[in-house]
Amino acid sequence: DAGVTQSPTHLIKTRGQQVTLRCSPKSGHDTVSWYQQALGQGPQFIFQYYEEEERQRGNFPDRFSGHQFPNYSSELNVNALLLGDSALYLCASSRGAAGRQPQHFGDGTRLSIL
Amino acid sequence: KNEVEQSPQNLTAQEGEFITINCSYSVGISALHWLQQHPGGGIVSLFMLSSGKKKHGRLIATINIQEKHSSLHITASHPRDSAVYICGLEWAGSYQLTFGKGTKLSVIP
């Protein structure tokens, strides 16, 4: 039973470019959340997708956008990259419409902006 | 403002010691999560609890809703327990998790 898989594992971009990160949730999970983790900090919530809709969004600018596909996989897109976007991007999946569900995390995508 | 505080920030222990990591928060929550993050970034969910106490192997998590406080205990610590332990909160009426900065634990043989 595959867990949460993220791709790519590492990525290097330059300022102003655009990036797309991908996440496949754990089998049986239908909810995907994205987090940004800067070095030495806890993860920060970007947004959550359920039933192909953005259900909740954290305090991130519109440069951060996402999508969920009918097979529950998800993408995170970041436009006009800034140096401060360098971070580990984590995807977490869970099951069901309600909260209070265990979260299963992927290993993350490490994004470096030059 | 919804805040979560973890203590200590860093913890070094001798193998075999009993370890306690604390998490305090400011407003009502629907659930609290304890996570473990190893070097390289992978995160493992250890516990999700909304009341009382849970135990899994050498790990014990407790929560006191009235005092807005949770603790993660590790009994008979081992060097493989070395990791960052993160407390994450689900606020009432919200789907997002708000995380603390984490506690970096190093267990020395």
PDB file of C-alpha atoms in Angstrom:
ATOM      1  CA  ASP A   1       0.000   0.000   0.000  1.00  0.00           C
ATOM      2  CA  ALA A   2       1.761   3.119  -1.253  1.00  0.00           C
ATOM      3  CA  GLY A   3       1.864   6.067   1.057  1.00  0.00           C
ATOM      4  CA  VAL A   4       1.892   9.699  -0.001  1.00  0.00           C
ATOM      5  CA  THR A   5       4.264  10.284  -2.891  1.00  0.00           C
ATOM      6  CA  GLN A   6       5.627  13.650  -3.977  1.00  0.00           C
ATOM      7  CA  SER A   7       7.594  14.648  -7.033  1.00  0.00           C
ATOM      8  CA  PRO A   8      10.139  15.872  -7.716  1.00  0.00           C
ATOM      9  CA  THR A   9      12.241  15.378  -4.575  1.00  0.00           C
ATOM     10  CA  HIS A  10      14.505  18.327  -5.316  1.00  0.00           C
ATOM     11  CA  LEU A  11      14.172  21.300  -7.611  1.00  0.00           C
ATOM     12  CA  ILE A  12      16.294  24.342  -8.367  1.00  0.00           C
ATOM     13  CA  LYS A  13      14.712  27.406  -9.965  1.00  0.00           C
ATOM     14  CA  THR A  14      15.601  31.049 -10.463  1.00  0.00           C
ATOM     15  CA  ARG A  15      13.689  34.114  -9.362  1.00  0.00           C
ATOM     16  CA  GLY A  16      10.659  34.895 -11.492  1.00  0.00           C
ATOM     17  CA  GLN A  17      10.197  31.362 -12.765  1.00  0.00           C
ATOM     18  CA  GLN A  18       7.170  29.172 -12.178  1.00  0.00           C
ATOM     19  CA  VAL A  19       7.112  25.726 -10.576  1.00  0.00           C
ATOM     20  CA  THR A  20       4.659  22.826 -10.282  1.00  0.00           C
ATOM     21  CA  LEU A  21       4.895  20.262  -7.517  1.00  0.00           C
ATOM     22  CA  ARG A  22       2.901  17.040  -7.517  1.00  0.00           C
ATOM     23  CA  CYS A  23       1.369  14.838  -4.849  1.00  0.00           C
ATOM     24  CA  SER A  24      -0.366  11.473  -4.919  1.00  0.00           C
ATOM     25  CA  PRO A  25      -2.302  10.759  -1.739  1.00  0.00           C
ATOM     26  CA  LYS A  26      -2.298   7.540   0.210  1.00  0.00           C
ATOM     27  CA  SER A  27      -4.681   4.942  -1.188  1.00  0.00           C
ATOM     28  CA  GLY A  28      -8.185   5.545   0.129  1.00  0.00           C
ATOM     29  CA  HIS A  29      -7.549   9.201   0.971  1.00  0.00           C
ATOM     30  CA  ASP A  30      -9.473  11.984  -0.714  1.00  0.00           C
ATOM     31  CA  THR A  31      -8.181  15.128   1.008  1.00  0.00           C
ATOM     32  CA  VAL A  32      -4.844  16.761   0.255  1.00  0.00           C
ATOM     33  CA  SER A  33      -3.179  19.575   2.188  1.00  0.00           C
ATOM     34  CA  TRP A  34      -0.028  21.469   1.231  1.00  0.00           C
ATOM     35  CA  TYR A  35       2.476  22.951   3.658  1.00  0.00           C
ATOM     36  CA  GLN A  36       5.603  25.081   3.330  1.00  0.00           C
ATOM     37  CA  GLN A  37       8.423  24.472   5.790  1.00  0.00           C
ATOM     38  CA  ALA A  38      11.279  26.938   5.995  1.00  0.00           C
ATOM     39  CA  LEU A  39      14.530  25.841   7.585  1.00  0.00           C
ATOM     40  CA  GLY A  40      14.230  25.554  11.355  1.00  0.00           C
ATOM     41  CA  GLN A  41      10.496  26.270  11.364  1.00  0.00           C
ATOM     42  CA  GLY A  42       7.358  24.226  11.637  1.00  0.00           C
ATOM     43  CA  PRO A  43       5.283  23.624   8.498  1.00  0.00           C
ATOM     44  CA  GLN A  44       2.952  26.447   7.448  1.00  0.00           C
ATOM     45  CA  PHE A  45      -0.452  25.599   5.954  1.00  0.00           C
ATOM     46  CA  ILE A  46      -0.880  26.713   2.347  1.00  0.00           C
ATOM     47  CA  PHE A  47      -4.252  25.205   1.402  1.00  0.00           C
ATOM     48  CA  GLN A  48      -6.378  22.078   1.461  1.00  0.00           C
ATOM     49  CA  TYR A  49      -8.241  20.389  -1.388  1.00  0.00           C
ATOM     50  CA  TYR A  50     -11.309  18.202  -1.088  1.00  0.00           C
ATOM     51  CA  GLU A  51     -13.651  17.115  -3.878  1.00  0.00           C
ATOM     52  CA  GLU A  52     -11.494  19.048  -6.360  1.00  0.00           C
ATOM     53  CA  GLU A  53     -12.184  22.323  -4.554  1.00  0.00           C
ATOM     54  CA  GLU A  54      -9.935  24.471  -2.386  1.00  0.00           C
ATOM     55  CA  ARG A  55     -11.628  24.042   0.966  1.00  0.00           C
ATOM     56  CA  GLN A  56      -9.417  26.264   3.108  1.00  0.00           C
ATOM     57  CA  ARG A  57      -6.461  28.533   2.490  1.00  0.00           C
ATOM     58  CA  GLY A  58      -3.702  29.776   4.746  1.00  0.00           C
ATOM     59  CA  ASN A  59      -1.985  33.132   4.664  1.00  0.00           C
ATOM     60  CA  PHE A  60      -0.217  32.783   1.317  1.00  0.00           C
ATOM     61  CA  PRO A  61      -0.379  35.127  -1.685  1.00  0.00           C
ATOM     62  CA  ASP A  62      -2.235  34.339  -4.883  1.00  0.00           C
ATOM     63  CA  ARG A  63       1.072  33.317  -6.482  1.00  0.00           C
ATOM     64  CA  PHE A  64       0.408  30.020  -4.760  1.00  0.00           C
ATOM     65  CA  SER A  65      -2.340  28.046  -6.456  1.00  0.00           C
ATOM     66  CA  GLY A  66      -3.364  24.444  -6.623  1.00  0.00           C
ATOM     67  CA  HIS A  67      -5.510  21.846  -8.205  1.00  0.00           C
ATOM     68  CA  GLN A  68      -6.972  18.485  -7.296  1.00  0.00           C
ATOM     69  CA  PHE A  69      -7.758  15.907  -9.942  1.00  0.00           C
ATOM     70  CA  PRO A  70     -10.598  13.359  -9.992  1.00  0.00           C
ATOM     71  CA  ASN A  71      -8.148  10.647  -8.835  1.00  0.00           C
ATOM     72  CA  TYR A  72      -7.471  12.867  -5.738  1.00  0.00           C
ATOM     73  CA  SER A  73      -3.892  13.665  -6.755  1.00  0.00           C
ATOM     74  CA  SER A  74      -2.933  17.301  -6.451  1.00  0.00           C
ATOM     75  CA  GLU A  75      -0.590  19.945  -7.795  1.00  0.00           C
ATOM     76  CA  LEU A  76       0.867  23.025  -6.164  1.00  0.00           C
ATOM     77  CA  ASN A  77       1.830  25.839  -8.511  1.00  0.00           C
ATOM     78  CA  VAL A  78       3.944  28.809  -7.529  1.00  0.00           C
ATOM     79  CA  ASN A  79       4.368  31.729  -9.936  1.00  0.00           C
ATOM     80  CA  ALA A  80       6.917  34.556  -9.970  1.00  0.00           C
ATOM     81  CA  LEU A  81       9.236  32.725  -7.604  1.00  0.00           C
ATOM     82  CA  LEU A  82      11.001  34.730  -4.904  1.00  0.00           C
ATOM     83  CA  LEU A  83      14.119  33.855  -2.935  1.00  0.00           C
ATOM     84  CA  GLY A  84      11.892  33.483   0.124  1.00  0.00           C
ATOM     85  CA  ASP A  85       9.995  30.646  -1.535  1.00  0.00           C
ATOM     86  CA  SER A  86      12.993  28.387  -0.931  1.00  0.00           C
ATOM     87  CA  ALA A  87      11.655  25.725   1.433  1.00  0.00           C
ATOM     88  CA  LEU A  88      10.548  22.148   1.847  1.00  0.00           C
ATOM     89  CA  TYR A  89       7.037  21.694   0.452  1.00  0.00           C
ATOM     90  CA  LEU A  90       5.061  18.967   2.121  1.00  0.00           C
ATOM     91  CA  CYS A  91       1.890  17.257   1.025  1.00  0.00           C
ATOM     92  CA  ALA A  92      -0.367  15.513   3.511  1.00  0.00           C
ATOM     93  CA  SER A  93      -3.388  13.359   2.795  1.00  0.00           C
ATOM     94  CA  SER A  94      -6.307  12.275   4.929  1.00  0.00           C
ATOM     95  CA  ARG A  95      -9.697  10.702   4.519  1.00  0.00           C
ATOM     96  CA  GLY A  96     -13.150  12.163   4.660  1.00  0.00           C
ATOM     97  CA  ALA A  97     -15.001  15.417   4.783  1.00  0.00           C
ATOM     98  CA  ALA A  98     -14.602  15.973   8.487  1.00  0.00           C
ATOM     99  CA  GLY A  99     -11.522  17.103  10.312  1.00  0.00           C
ATOM    100  CA  ARG A 100      -9.850  15.238  13.138  1.00  0.00           C
ATOM    101  CA  GLN A 101      -8.291  12.742  10.785  1.00  0.00           C
ATOM    102  CA  PRO A 102      -4.733  11.389  10.998  1.00  0.00           C
ATOM    103  CA  GLN A 103      -2.514  13.118   8.464  1.00  0.00           C
ATOM    104  CA  HIS A 104      -0.127  11.113   6.291  1.00  0.00           C
ATOM    105  CA  PHE A 105       2.789  13.103   4.938  1.00  0.00           C
ATOM    106  CA  GLY A 106       4.989  12.677   1.913  1.00  0.00           C
ATOM    107  CA  ASP A 107       8.753  13.133   2.068  1.00  0.00           C
ATOM    108  CA  GLY A 108       8.459  16.579   0.539  1.00  0.00           C
ATOM    109  CA  THR A 109       9.927  18.512  -2.350  1.00  0.00           C
ATOM    110  CA  ARG A 110      12.915  20.664  -1.526  1.00  0.00           C
ATOM    111  CA  LEU A 111      12.742  23.826  -3.634  1.00  0.00           C
ATOM    112  CA  SER A 112      15.759  26.085  -3.943  1.00  0.00           C
ATOM    113  CA  ILE A 113      15.498  29.494  -5.578  1.00  0.00           C
ATOM    114  CA  LEU A 114      18.679  31.080  -6.924  1.00  0.00           C
TER     115      LEU A 114
ATOM    116  CA  LYS B   1      -4.363  34.953  17.614  1.00  0.00           C
ATOM    117  CA  ASN B   2      -4.078  31.172  17.480  1.00  0.00           C
ATOM    118  CA  GLU B   3      -0.696  30.291  18.933  1.00  0.00           C
ATOM    119  CA  VAL B   4       1.138  27.096  19.739  1.00  0.00           C
ATOM    120  CA  GLU B   5       4.266  26.954  21.867  1.00  0.00           C
ATOM    121  CA  GLN B   6       6.588  23.994  22.222  1.00  0.00           C
ATOM    122  CA  SER B   7       9.239  23.438  24.852  1.00  0.00           C
ATOM    123  CA  PRO B   8      12.053  22.815  25.025  1.00  0.00           C
ATOM    124  CA  GLN B   9      13.374  23.877  21.623  1.00  0.00           C
ATOM    125  CA  ASN B  10      16.356  21.549  21.939  1.00  0.00           C
ATOM    126  CA  LEU B  11      16.822  18.522  24.140  1.00  0.00           C
ATOM    127  CA  THR B  12      19.813  16.234  24.591  1.00  0.00           C
ATOM    128  CA  ALA B  13      19.341  13.028  26.546  1.00  0.00           C
ATOM    129  CA  GLN B  14      21.338   9.954  27.445  1.00  0.00           C
ATOM    130  CA  GLU B  15      20.113   6.664  26.075  1.00  0.00           C
ATOM    131  CA  GLY B  16      17.544   5.163  28.428  1.00  0.00           C
ATOM    132  CA  GLU B  17      16.308   8.441  29.859  1.00  0.00           C
ATOM    133  CA  PHE B  18      12.628   9.384  30.133  1.00  0.00           C
ATOM    134  CA  ILE B  19      11.845  12.331  27.883  1.00  0.00           C
ATOM    135  CA  THR B  20       9.023  14.850  27.997  1.00  0.00           C
ATOM    136  CA  ILE B  21       8.185  17.390  25.283  1.00  0.00           C
ATOM    137  CA  ASN B  22       5.493  19.980  25.919  1.00  0.00           C
ATOM    138  CA  CYS B  23       2.972  21.809  23.763  1.00  0.00           C
ATOM    139  CA  SER B  24       0.760  24.680  24.927  1.00  0.00           C
ATOM    140  CA  TYR B  25      -1.880  26.557  22.986  1.00  0.00           C
ATOM    141  CA  SER B  26      -4.084  29.555  23.422  1.00  0.00           C
ATOM    142  CA  VAL B  27      -7.612  28.799  22.206  1.00  0.00           C
ATOM    143  CA  GLY B  28      -9.960  25.861  21.801  1.00  0.00           C
ATOM    144  CA  ILE B  29      -8.954  23.026  19.528  1.00  0.00           C
ATOM    145  CA  SER B  30     -10.729  20.070  17.974  1.00  0.00           C
ATOM    146  CA  ALA B  31      -7.640  17.842  17.877  1.00  0.00           C
ATOM    147  CA  LEU B  32      -3.907  17.827  18.559  1.00  0.00           C
ATOM    148  CA  HIS B  33      -1.348  15.946  16.473  1.00  0.00           C
ATOM    149  CA  TRP B  34       2.157  14.852  17.397  1.00  0.00           C
ATOM    150  CA  LEU B  35       4.521  14.318  14.483  1.00  0.00           C
ATOM    151  CA  GLN B  36       8.098  13.124  14.118  1.00  0.00           C
ATOM    152  CA  GLN B  37      10.425  14.559  11.490  1.00  0.00           C
ATOM    153  CA  HIS B  38      13.760  12.947  10.683  1.00  0.00           C
ATOM    154  CA  PRO B  39      16.697  14.686   8.965  1.00  0.00           C
ATOM    155  CA  GLY B  40      15.859  14.871   5.267  1.00  0.00           C
ATOM    156  CA  GLY B  41      12.329  15.990   5.945  1.00  0.00           C
ATOM    157  CA  GLY B  42      10.030  12.972   6.073  1.00  0.00           C
ATOM    158  CA  ILE B  43       7.230  13.398   8.605  1.00  0.00           C
ATOM    159  CA  VAL B  44       5.514  10.561  10.450  1.00  0.00           C
ATOM    160  CA  SER B  45       2.269  11.054  12.325  1.00  0.00           C
ATOM    161  CA  LEU B  46       2.625   9.651  15.843  1.00  0.00           C
ATOM    162  CA  PHE B  47      -0.656  10.527  17.547  1.00  0.00           C
ATOM    163  CA  MET B  48      -3.881  12.394  17.053  1.00  0.00           C
ATOM    164  CA  LEU B  49      -5.844  13.064  20.212  1.00  0.00           C
ATOM    165  CA  SER B  50      -8.649  15.267  21.429  1.00  0.00           C
ATOM    166  CA  SER B  51      -8.787  14.085  25.037  1.00  0.00           C
ATOM    167  CA  GLY B  52      -7.050  11.858  27.540  1.00  0.00           C
ATOM    168  CA  LYS B  53      -4.051   9.744  26.746  1.00  0.00           C
ATOM    169  CA  LYS B  54      -2.734   7.476  24.001  1.00  0.00           C
ATOM    170  CA  LYS B  55       0.148   5.003  24.047  1.00  0.00           C
ATOM    171  CA  HIS B  56       2.075   3.350  21.256  1.00  0.00           C
ATOM    172  CA  GLY B  57       5.103   1.326  22.191  1.00  0.00           C
ATOM    173  CA  ARG B  58       7.481   3.576  24.143  1.00  0.00           C
ATOM    174  CA  LEU B  59       5.575   6.715  23.211  1.00  0.00           C
ATOM    175  CA  ILE B  60       2.805   8.250  25.313  1.00  0.00           C
ATOM    176  CA  ALA B  61       0.806  11.365  24.467  1.00  0.00           C
ATOM    177  CA  THR B  62      -1.463  13.179  26.898  1.00  0.00           C
ATOM    178  CA  ILE B  63      -3.691  16.200  26.586  1.00  0.00           C
ATOM    179  CA  ASN B  64      -5.366  18.406  29.180  1.00  0.00           C
ATOM    180  CA  ILE B  65      -8.106  20.375  27.444  1.00  0.00           C
ATOM    181  CA  GLN B  66      -8.816  22.638  30.408  1.00  0.00           C
ATOM    182  CA  GLU B  67      -5.160  23.648  30.774  1.00  0.00           C
ATOM    183  CA  LYS B  68      -4.637  23.777  26.961  1.00  0.00           C
ATOM    184  CA  HIS B  69      -1.550  21.637  27.255  1.00  0.00           C
ATOM    185  CA  SER B  70      -0.229  18.396  25.807  1.00  0.00           C
ATOM    186  CA  SER B  71       2.855  16.319  26.496  1.00  0.00           C
ATOM    187  CA  LEU B  72       4.705  13.698  24.502  1.00  0.00           C
ATOM    188  CA  HIS B  73       6.687  11.226  26.587  1.00  0.00           C
ATOM    189  CA  ILE B  74       9.324   8.791  25.389  1.00  0.00           C
ATOM    190  CA  THR B  75      10.277   6.020  27.778  1.00  0.00           C
ATOM    191  CA  ALA B  76      13.655   4.245  27.603  1.00  0.00           C
ATOM    192  CA  SER B  77      14.918   6.640  24.938  1.00  0.00           C
ATOM    193  CA  HIS B  78      17.141   5.310  22.158  1.00  0.00           C
ATOM    194  CA  PRO B  79      19.442   7.041  19.656  1.00  0.00           C
ATOM    195  CA  ARG B  80      16.963   6.160  16.877  1.00  0.00           C
ATOM    196  CA  ASP B  81      14.466   8.463  18.623  1.00  0.00           C
ATOM    197  CA  SER B  82      16.663  11.405  17.613  1.00  0.00           C
ATOM    198  CA  ALA B  83      14.451  13.616  15.465  1.00  0.00           C
ATOM    199  CA  VAL B  84      12.392  16.798  15.553  1.00  0.00           C
ATOM    200  CA  TYR B  85       9.045  16.371  17.295  1.00  0.00           C
ATOM    201  CA  ILE B  86       6.306  18.733  16.184  1.00  0.00           C
ATOM    202  CA  CYS B  87       2.974  19.553  17.769  1.00  0.00           C
ATOM    203  CA  GLY B  88       0.153  20.432  15.355  1.00  0.00           C
ATOM    204  CA  LEU B  89      -3.250  21.800  16.259  1.00  0.00           C
ATOM    205  CA  GLU B  90      -6.610  21.645  14.515  1.00  0.00           C
ATOM    206  CA  TRP B  91      -8.499  24.724  15.665  1.00  0.00           C
ATOM    207  CA  ALA B  92     -12.218  24.360  16.226  1.00  0.00           C
ATOM    208  CA  GLY B  93     -14.027  25.167  12.973  1.00  0.00           C
ATOM    209  CA  SER B  94     -10.882  24.896  10.846  1.00  0.00           C
ATOM    210  CA  TYR B  95      -9.429  22.190   8.643  1.00  0.00           C
ATOM    211  CA  GLN B  96      -5.841  23.406   8.741  1.00  0.00           C
ATOM    212  CA  LEU B  97      -3.106  22.272  11.074  1.00  0.00           C
ATOM    213  CA  THR B  98      -1.078  24.946  12.832  1.00  0.00           C
ATOM    214  CA  PHE B  99       2.329  23.672  13.874  1.00  0.00           C
ATOM    215  CA  GLY B 100       4.797  24.605  16.551  1.00  0.00           C
ATOM    216  CA  LYS B 101       8.436  25.145  15.657  1.00  0.00           C
ATOM    217  CA  GLY B 102       9.352  21.707  16.893  1.00  0.00           C
ATOM    218  CA  THR B 103      11.619  20.217  19.542  1.00  0.00           C
ATOM    219  CA  LYS B 104      14.927  18.841  18.332  1.00  0.00           C
ATOM    220  CA  LEU B 105      15.778  15.724  20.326  1.00  0.00           C
ATOM    221  CA  SER B 106      19.211  14.136  20.345  1.00  0.00           C
ATOM    222  CA  VAL B 107      19.668  10.870  22.237  1.00  0.00           C
ATOM    223  CA  ILE B 108      23.281  10.027  22.941  1.00  0.00           C
ATOM    224  CA  PRO B 109      24.421   6.406  23.365  1.00  0.00           C
TER     225      PRO B 109
END
